[in-house]
Amino acid sequence: MLRGLVFALALLAAAPALAQERQSTPFTLESGQPRTPEQEAVRFDQADLTLKIIPNQKRIEGVATLDFTVTSPIRRLAVELDTVLAISEVRLDGQVLPADRWSNPEGRLTVEIPDGLAVGATPSLTIAYAGAPRVAPRAPWSGGFVWSQTPDGQPWIATAVQGEGCDIFWPCIDHPLSESGRVNLHITVPTGLVAPSNGRFLGSEDHGDGWTTWNWSAANPNTYAIALNIGPYEETTATYHSRFGNSFPMSFWHLKSDDPEKVAALFAEFKPMLDFYEATVGPFPFGDEKMGVVETPHLGMEHQTINAYGNQYRLDGRGYDWLLQHELAHEWFGNQMTNIDADDLWLHEGLGAYMQPLYGRWLHGDRYLQTELAEMQRDLVNEHPVVTGRHRTDAEVSNGPGNDIYFKGALFAHTLRLLIGDEAFFRSITTLVYGRPDPQPGNFTTLYRSTQDLIDIVNQNTGQDYGWLFRGYLMNAALPDLVQTREGDRLSLHWVTGDGADFPLPVEVEIDGRVQTLAMTGGRGEVAVPEGAHVLIDPANKVLRRLPFIEAYRASRPDR
């Protein structure tokens, strides 16, 4: 686990103290760009990261050893690393490479291998680097390092790099399809500070010189989910006994200066949230490691087994901490099941966001589910499709549908659930997340998914083709519009979608208190309405649709 540490510490001691003179390149700041042929021709087996964090200089020193298995013949290796971090040495299988064998002009480090590598080869690439990493302009939305201080002036440091990618502080293949099979972390910080991170804790070592190294190991982590968290933390911990028969630690690293009552109240939420997710989706995916949360100087982020929490224990009338609940959702929707492409990012955010109103109902009943769904619909923009069917980067998604991947995704999931029924819906979600409908601890591993995968799973579980529903909601910018016309005692309804395609979504109609369902075959339906009768379309708010009063509200807002 600690191989190369002596070499690493020697290089770190000799690394020059370079000021950050350059900015991160546009290439580095775009996460999820297409991989090179060389990157597609290797399996990323393991990353061993030795990182020294120097708070008073706001710089880092690192040595990364990356192990690969070659799946197609190659003549070079390529990984990403921000150019603001100066590379002092590159080794291939332990041999120092001359400077003309590697280059990192825009942040894609390419290592030439003149003799090539055959299928089955297992190259090990070691990179020593140092510098002042990108400072987050507005974490977590615009990410990088957060160099902060606790109320009593001690260093309080965190990373949040979802939009920019892992290459902000460690060399990796910055693409969701190139997760490392394992990441080992050796994080050296000033003695007295604590460095909780991903996966299992393997112990700490006080070197006796003012520095202490904290060691962690995580299996199959999302690359952007590797996180550094450093501060004068105190750990609150307990054992969670799962409904699936296994047990694992729950840990919350919080500032020592926090109000103990607030800490205890938040920690008390861990168990019921876990039980909700296990009952609704399936087993906690990382039960052989931990369910971890760490307090951060930014709002939050879904860092696998060490979720960032910066909501400051705020109460908002929901009866639970929304940030804690949302980031925990990503252990299932994002870390266990990872999108194939950023175009499918709604699978993380939309399905994860839908867990909040479902949890509101789990705790407090239907009123709280409907309240949260209504809040989501008021914030829809509907200017870009949630899914395009083409490759997109994280930045393209953030600058396109933006928050619609959360709210429209969640509202779509609600409509889908009420259309196909709870049994088919939750069976489909579980199968999407685990690759099987009957997950148990030990019988699944992490996997990649696309929107088409969910369509296929829903079709298999229902015996019907629901591609039209996904297309009508997710692949069009505009919401489906339910147009109403009245002639005499007949009320006619028909659906109009952004692409004009058939949309046979059934609709309930309440006439003087009596509810009936229109099948909407071919997207059309008709019902008799006596003169003077009160008519209410979709009285239980089962379907997501265009509502002119919501559009008028949005148009009236000063931020529009």
Coordinates of C-alpha atoms in Angstrom, one line a residue, residues 51 98 534:
L51 CA 0.1 14.2 -1.5
P98 CA 14.2 11.7 -20.4
H534 CA -66.6 22.2 -12.4

